[in-house]
Amino acid sequence: MLEPQRMDRVLIVGTKDVMETTINALHDMDILHIEDYTAEGEYFKIGKPLKNATSLSEKLLKLRSIRSYLGTRNDVQFKEKREKLARELDQELATLEATLTSKMNEKSAVEAGIKEASHREEALKPYEVLGLPLDLLYGYESVNVFVGTVQKDVEPVVKAITEDYGLFSAPYGKDLIVAIFVPRDVSSKVYEALLKNDFIEIEPLRETGDPSALAKALENRKAELAARLQSINNDIQELNKRYARFILASEEILTIDTQKAEAPLKFATSENAFVIDGWVPRNEYEKFKEGLLKATDEKVYVTTVEPEHKPYPREMEEQEAVHHEIDAPVKYANPRWMYSLQAFIDLYARPRYDEIDPTAVFFFMFPLFYGFILGDIGYGLLLLILGFAVKRMLKHSEGFQILTTALIICSISSIFFGFIFGEFLGFSMAKPVEDGGGFLGVSLAEFYPRGVHIGPIGPFSLPLERLFPGGFEHGSYVFGIKDLLVFCCLIGIAQIILGYAFGFTNELKQHGLKTAILHKGSWVLILLGGVAMLWYVFPLMISQQIGALNPANPLFLAGAVMFVGGLALLLMGEGVLGIIEIPTLMSNVLSYTRLLAVGMSSVGIAFAVNTMASMMAGGGIIGLIGAVVVFALGHTINLVLGIIAPGLHALRLHYVEFFTKFYKGGGKIYNPFGFIRKYTED
């Protein structure tokens, strides 16, 4: 699980008369990851697609365009016979295209009509306010008419130029709409004067009749067009329902046939032969070879070849290429039940072929971090129900299936930590009801052990109360906030050391033992040495007894030796820049305290909501209703925050604090030549 599947590089050689048979067999097996042939030589060229490739591509493009117009969704389940579908495809596709084109053209015309009517409606609005018949506003030989808006009365302006005029005006929003009739010989002067008084001419309408009547007619026209548009949309939806199965199934077989037809573009071909270069998972090679030979009547030659080795960048710098990497595609080797959280590794980057795959660690640690932050029985149960409900509703969405599965796993972890913390929607279930614990008179106090001893920490009592500082209670130690704070730091130290251990393994494989010690072992020594010294010094500082520090103390001495040794190795490996990075190591460890900090904020909100609801519940029937509203609303908001915040912070601790110690990613994704059929069968 900690490394990707081992791959064999495979070479397939055959004559062109069996190339199509070979392509069909390879596609059906869905195992071979084909490497593109790019280096053309004297004898071998990049292959040409099969004869039907262009036709298939055109049909596929046309079908996908139709699907996009219709909005066909892939949330249906069915199986069509490939032979029958292939026989009817051309005719059905032509019929569908013609029908849809007709509907789309009609729809475009109707939409253009609605747009034009809306434009005319807007243009008519000022004329409606003015109230003059439109045919009075144009068509004169000796009179010019100006229609527009002004911010104030302009009659004095016009009157100053000529006494022979007609002016009609009406309020129009914050302005005035005016129509001014003036003799043609003074119209230019009047126009200039109007412009100086903020006159804005409106769009002239060369129509006849009353503007209000025209607006009413336009309104009726728009209603007719809207009804027609709705009818066309209904027809298109019906078309989508009727042809959905045909579209999905046809797209599938056209995609498959196009993949096959274009496959030779990845091959090296000569006049009579072809060569296919690719990768097959090592544990499937024999099955692959047997299947291919059987499908081609043993007319192709299949063999494994030594993969090309490339020196690592650091090796190239040193001009001593001792260690080499293999540029093989990466296929995870994780069990199926890890697939849901494996997607989060791909979200960061697919591991390289020669580095450790962190999926297994992530699969266990991410839910634990999530549950530690949101450790509450009630919230965990609600998330569990929500996860199953969404998973059932969106069962055809692959993305939601991954997310809901992750949510279900995390909710179980929340319930687990909820029992440890003794929390149910912010109520303490570990305390007896008479001591203020429990929820609705129910307490789980009798199920919690008391006086449990764990390691060197000392005696303490479960549950781990996060709201209290910790200390002795009723003769036993209650694990509290400050203890959890130290616990979070210890988790961080453990995970960071694990990261360096993975990094040591990667460096050992890629660059040798010396580099592994200098670049990763040095950091482990610095971290362990620093922790050992701090473990001894910190209690002295807290108790103000730093003067009693004994350098010969075994713990302090061992820590100092490791720290200095680590510094020396780091200086040799990474130089001064490595020393500068040491404070980052401390910030990485302290970053794990967010596990407690974010969890405390959630507990605090729940506690506040419960307190407010309890106070309101004593205020009669209205108070009781208010308490229910506050309780439901407050916990809903806290639950939404509880979905987002723990996930993001748990993810950040892995991506930033953990992965950076060993993980580079950027591997080539294993993409076998084939197709997983969903809607068709032979």
Short mmCIF file of N, CA, C and O in Angstrom, two decimals, residues 423-472:
data_model
loop_
_atom_site.label_atom_id
_atom_site.label_comp_id
_atom_site.label_asym_id
_atom_site.label_seq_id
_atom_site.Cartn_x
_atom_site.Cartn_y
_atom_site.Cartn_z
N GLU A 423 -19.46 14.11 24.96
CA GLU A 423 -20.25 15.26 24.51
C GLU A 423 -21.40 14.82 23.61
O GLU A 423 -21.23 13.93 22.76
N PHE A 424 -22.54 15.45 23.80
CA PHE A 424 -23.71 15.24 22.93
C PHE A 424 -24.33 16.61 22.70
O PHE A 424 -24.93 17.18 23.61
N LEU A 425 -24.13 17.15 21.51
CA LEU A 425 -24.61 18.50 21.17
C LEU A 425 -24.15 19.52 22.22
O LEU A 425 -24.89 20.43 22.60
N GLY A 426 -22.96 19.36 22.70
CA GLY A 426 -22.39 20.32 23.66
C GLY A 426 -22.71 19.99 25.11
O GLY A 426 -22.17 20.63 26.01
N PHE A 427 -23.60 19.02 25.37
CA PHE A 427 -23.92 18.62 26.75
C PHE A 427 -22.92 17.56 27.21
O PHE A 427 -22.50 16.71 26.42
N SER A 428 -22.57 17.61 28.48
CA SER A 428 -21.64 16.63 29.04
C SER A 428 -22.40 15.37 29.43
O SER A 428 -23.18 15.37 30.39
N MET A 429 -22.18 14.29 28.69
CA MET A 429 -22.87 13.02 28.97
C MET A 429 -22.12 12.19 29.99
O MET A 429 -22.61 11.16 30.43
N ALA A 430 -20.90 12.63 30.35
CA ALA A 430 -20.10 11.85 31.29
C ALA A 430 -20.41 12.20 32.73
O ALA A 430 -20.03 11.48 33.65
N LYS A 431 -21.09 13.33 32.93
CA LYS A 431 -21.44 13.72 34.29
C LYS A 431 -22.86 13.26 34.62
O LYS A 431 -23.74 13.27 33.76
N PRO A 432 -23.10 12.90 35.87
CA PRO A 432 -24.47 12.54 36.28
C PRO A 432 -25.40 13.75 36.13
O PRO A 432 -24.94 14.90 36.18
N VAL A 433 -26.67 13.48 35.96
CA VAL A 433 -27.65 14.56 35.80
C VAL A 433 -27.63 15.48 37.00
O VAL A 433 -27.73 16.72 36.87
N GLU A 434 -27.49 14.89 38.19
CA GLU A 434 -27.51 15.72 39.41
C GLU A 434 -26.31 16.66 39.49
O GLU A 434 -26.33 17.67 40.20
N ASP A 435 -25.23 16.36 38.72
CA ASP A 435 -24.07 17.25 38.70
C ASP A 435 -24.11 18.22 37.51
O ASP A 435 -23.09 18.83 37.15
N GLY A 436 -25.27 18.32 36.85
CA GLY A 436 -25.40 19.24 35.72
C GLY A 436 -25.06 18.60 34.39
O GLY A 436 -24.95 19.30 33.38
N GLY A 437 -24.89 17.31 34.32
CA GLY A 437 -24.57 16.64 33.07
C GLY A 437 -25.80 16.08 32.40
O GLY A 437 -26.94 16.26 32.85
N GLY A 438 -25.59 15.36 31.27
CA GLY A 438 -26.68 14.70 30.57
C GLY A 438 -27.46 15.60 29.64
O GLY A 438 -27.26 16.83 29.61
N PHE A 439 -28.36 14.98 28.85
CA PHE A 439 -29.19 15.69 27.89
C PHE A 439 -30.62 15.14 27.99
O PHE A 439 -30.83 13.94 27.88
N LEU A 440 -31.59 16.04 28.29
CA LEU A 440 -32.99 15.66 28.48
C LEU A 440 -33.12 14.56 29.55
O LEU A 440 -33.87 13.60 29.39
N GLY A 441 -32.33 14.71 30.61
CA GLY A 441 -32.42 13.77 31.72
C GLY A 441 -31.69 12.46 31.50
O GLY A 441 -31.78 11.55 32.33
N VAL A 442 -30.98 12.34 30.36
CA VAL A 442 -30.25 11.09 30.08
C VAL A 442 -28.76 11.36 30.23
O VAL A 442 -28.23 12.31 29.66
N SER A 443 -28.09 10.52 31.01
CA SER A 443 -26.65 10.65 31.20
C SER A 443 -25.99 9.28 31.02
O SER A 443 -26.59 8.25 31.32
N LEU A 444 -24.78 9.30 30.49
CA LEU A 444 -24.04 8.06 30.29
C LEU A 444 -22.92 7.92 31.33
O LEU A 444 -21.97 7.18 31.11
N ALA A 445 -23.05 8.66 32.43
CA ALA A 445 -21.96 8.73 33.41
C ALA A 445 -21.53 7.35 33.90
O ALA A 445 -20.34 7.08 34.09
N GLU A 446 -22.51 6.44 34.08
CA GLU A 446 -22.17 5.14 34.64
C GLU A 446 -21.33 4.28 33.71
O GLU A 446 -20.71 3.30 34.12
N PHE A 447 -21.32 4.64 32.39
CA PHE A 447 -20.55 3.84 31.44
C PHE A 447 -19.09 4.28 31.34
O PHE A 447 -18.30 3.64 30.68
N TYR A 448 -18.78 5.43 31.94
CA TYR A 448 -17.41 5.92 31.83
C TYR A 448 -16.56 5.41 32.99
O TYR A 448 -16.94 5.53 34.14
N PRO A 449 -15.39 4.84 32.67
CA PRO A 449 -14.51 4.34 33.73
C PRO A 449 -13.89 5.50 34.49
O PRO A 449 -13.74 6.61 33.95
N ARG A 450 -13.53 5.26 35.69
CA ARG A 450 -12.89 6.28 36.54
C ARG A 450 -11.54 5.73 37.01
O ARG A 450 -11.38 4.54 37.25
N GLY A 451 -10.61 6.64 37.19
CA GLY A 451 -9.32 6.24 37.74
C GLY A 451 -8.51 5.38 36.79
O GLY A 451 -7.77 4.51 37.21
N VAL A 452 -8.62 5.62 35.46
CA VAL A 452 -7.83 4.85 34.50
C VAL A 452 -6.41 5.42 34.45
O VAL A 452 -6.20 6.62 34.49
N HIS A 453 -5.42 4.52 34.38
CA HIS A 453 -4.03 4.96 34.34
C HIS A 453 -3.49 4.77 32.93
O HIS A 453 -3.60 3.70 32.36
N ILE A 454 -2.91 5.82 32.39
CA ILE A 454 -2.30 5.71 31.07
C ILE A 454 -0.87 6.17 31.15
O ILE A 454 -0.59 7.34 31.39
N GLY A 455 0.06 5.27 30.96
CA GLY A 455 1.49 5.55 30.81
C GLY A 455 2.04 6.51 31.85
O GLY A 455 1.57 6.56 32.99
N PRO A 456 3.02 7.28 31.43
CA PRO A 456 3.70 8.16 32.37
C PRO A 456 2.93 9.43 32.69
O PRO A 456 3.34 10.21 33.53
N ILE A 457 1.81 9.65 31.99
CA ILE A 457 1.05 10.89 32.22
C ILE A 457 0.50 10.90 33.63
O ILE A 457 0.41 11.94 34.28
N GLY A 458 0.13 9.75 34.13
CA GLY A 458 -0.41 9.69 35.48
C GLY A 458 -1.86 9.29 35.47
O GLY A 458 -2.47 9.08 34.42
N PRO A 459 -2.44 9.15 36.63
CA PRO A 459 -3.84 8.72 36.70
C PRO A 459 -4.77 9.82 36.19
O PRO A 459 -4.58 10.98 36.47
N PHE A 460 -5.74 9.45 35.44
CA PHE A 460 -6.75 10.42 35.01
C PHE A 460 -8.07 9.70 34.79
O PHE A 460 -8.12 8.48 34.69
N SER A 461 -9.10 10.49 34.72
CA SER A 461 -10.43 9.91 34.55
C SER A 461 -10.98 10.26 33.19
O SER A 461 -10.82 11.36 32.72
N LEU A 462 -11.59 9.29 32.55
CA LEU A 462 -12.34 9.57 31.34
C LEU A 462 -13.69 10.13 31.76
O LEU A 462 -14.16 9.82 32.84
N PRO A 463 -14.31 10.95 31.01
CA PRO A 463 -13.94 11.39 29.68
C PRO A 463 -12.90 12.51 29.70
O PRO A 463 -12.62 13.07 30.75
N LEU A 464 -12.42 12.83 28.52
CA LEU A 464 -11.45 13.90 28.41
C LEU A 464 -12.22 15.21 28.29
O LEU A 464 -12.69 15.56 27.22
N GLU A 465 -12.39 15.89 29.37
CA GLU A 465 -13.20 17.11 29.37
C GLU A 465 -12.42 18.26 28.73
O GLU A 465 -11.41 18.71 29.26
N ARG A 466 -12.89 18.75 27.59
CA ARG A 466 -12.16 19.81 26.90
C ARG A 466 -12.47 21.20 27.44
O ARG A 466 -11.78 22.14 27.17
N LEU A 467 -13.54 21.31 28.19
CA LEU A 467 -13.91 22.63 28.68
C LEU A 467 -13.22 22.99 29.99
O LEU A 467 -13.30 24.12 30.43
N PHE A 468 -12.56 22.04 30.60
CA PHE A 468 -11.96 22.31 31.90
C PHE A 468 -10.44 22.18 31.83
O PHE A 468 -9.90 21.49 30.98
N PRO A 469 -9.75 22.85 32.75
CA PRO A 469 -8.30 22.91 32.62
C PRO A 469 -7.58 21.63 32.97
O PRO A 469 -6.40 21.49 32.71
N GLY A 470 -8.20 20.66 33.55
CA GLY A 470 -7.52 19.44 33.95
C GLY A 470 -7.01 19.53 35.38
O GLY A 470 -6.77 20.61 35.92
N GLY A 471 -6.88 18.40 36.02
CA GLY A 471 -6.40 18.38 37.39
C GLY A 471 -7.10 17.28 38.16
O GLY A 471 -7.83 16.45 37.59
N PHE A 472 -6.88 17.25 39.46
CA PHE A 472 -7.47 16.19 40.27
C PHE A 472 -8.91 16.53 40.65
O PHE A 472 -9.23 17.66 40.99
#
